[in-house]
Amino acid sequence: MSIIHRMTVCARPGRSIRLGQCLARLHEVGRDILGCERLRVFPLRNDPLTWQVEGHWYSAAARDTFLGSEGLRRVVAQAIDEGLFTHLECGMELQQQVA
């Protein structure tokens, strides 16, 4: 089973590119966590102000390590300090492995 965790982050007008640059640093954070299958950061096609961070994890423990990491805290703190976003929403789903 794989766990998919999504963060949807809505940029302030005029701050979307800078928000994307800030969120892109999460690739490094995910790469350093054992159990990270994949971590993607991308803008939504139909809304250039909305960014998606999508992590695929082998276990809840790996996902929790990412969510509790200093790296994630630093990225989110920087985005807050720079006033880059107006809204952040998180969600999770379980994905069954197909044999």
C-alpha positions in Angstrom: 0.0 0.0 0.0 1.2 3.5 -0.8 0.1 6.7 1.0 -0.4 9.8 -1.0 -0.3 13.1 0.8 -1.2 16.4 -1.0 -0.7 20.0 0.0 -2.6 22.6 -2.0 -1.1 26.1 -1.6 -2.8 29.2 -3.0 -0.3 32.0 -3.9 -1.0 35.6 -3.3 -1.5 37.5 -6.6 1.9 38.3 -8.1 3.7 35.8 -5.8 3.1 32.5 -7.6 6.5 32.2 -9.3 8.3 32.9 -6.0 6.0 30.4 -4.1 6.9 27.7 -6.7 10.6 28.4 -6.2 10.2 28.1 -2.4 8.1 24.9 -2.6 10.6 23.4 -5.1 13.0 23.1 -2.2 10.8 20.3 -0.8 12.3 17.9 -3.4 15.5 17.9 -1.4 13.5 17.3 1.8 11.7 14.3 0.4 14.9 12.9 -1.2 16.5 12.7 2.2 13.6 10.7 3.8 13.7 6.9 3.6 10.3 5.7 2.3 9.7 8.5 -0.1 8.6 7.0 -3.4 8.1 10.3 -5.2 7.6 14.0 -4.4 6.2 16.4 -7.0 5.7 20.1 -6.9 3.6 21.6 -9.7 1.2 24.5 -10.5 -2.4 23.5 -11.4 -3.1 24.0 -15.1 -6.4 25.7 -14.6 -5.2 28.0 -11.8 -1.8 29.6 -12.0 -2.0 30.8 -8.4 -2.5 27.2 -7.0 0.4 24.9 -6.4 0.2 21.2 -5.5 2.8 19.3 -3.5 2.2 15.6 -3.9 4.1 13.0 -1.9 4.0 9.2 -2.4 5.1 7.3 0.7 5.8 3.6 1.4 4.4 4.0 4.9 2.6 6.3 7.3 5.9 6.5 9.3 7.7 7.9 6.2 5.0 10.4 5.6 5.0 11.5 9.2 8.8 11.9 9.1 8.4 14.3 6.2 5.5 16.2 7.9 7.5 16.6 11.1 10.8 17.4 9.3 12.8 20.5 9.9 13.1 20.9 6.1 9.3 21.2 5.7 9.1 23.6 8.6 11.8 25.8 7.1 10.1 25.9 3.7 6.7 26.7 5.1 8.1 29.3 7.5 9.9 31.1 4.7 6.7 31.1 2.6 4.9 32.6 5.6 7.6 35.2 6.3 7.6 36.3 2.7 3.8 36.4 2.5 3.7 34.0 -0.5 0.4 32.3 0.1 -3.1 32.9 1.3 -4.3 29.3 1.9 -2.8 25.9 2.6 -4.8 22.7 2.6 -3.7 19.1 3.2 -5.3 15.8 2.3 -4.3 12.1 2.2 -5.4 8.9 0.4 -4.4 5.3 0.5 -3.5 3.6 -2.8 -3.6 -0.1 -3.1 -0.7 -1.8 -5.0 -1.9 -3.7 -8.0 -0.4 -7.2 -8.3 
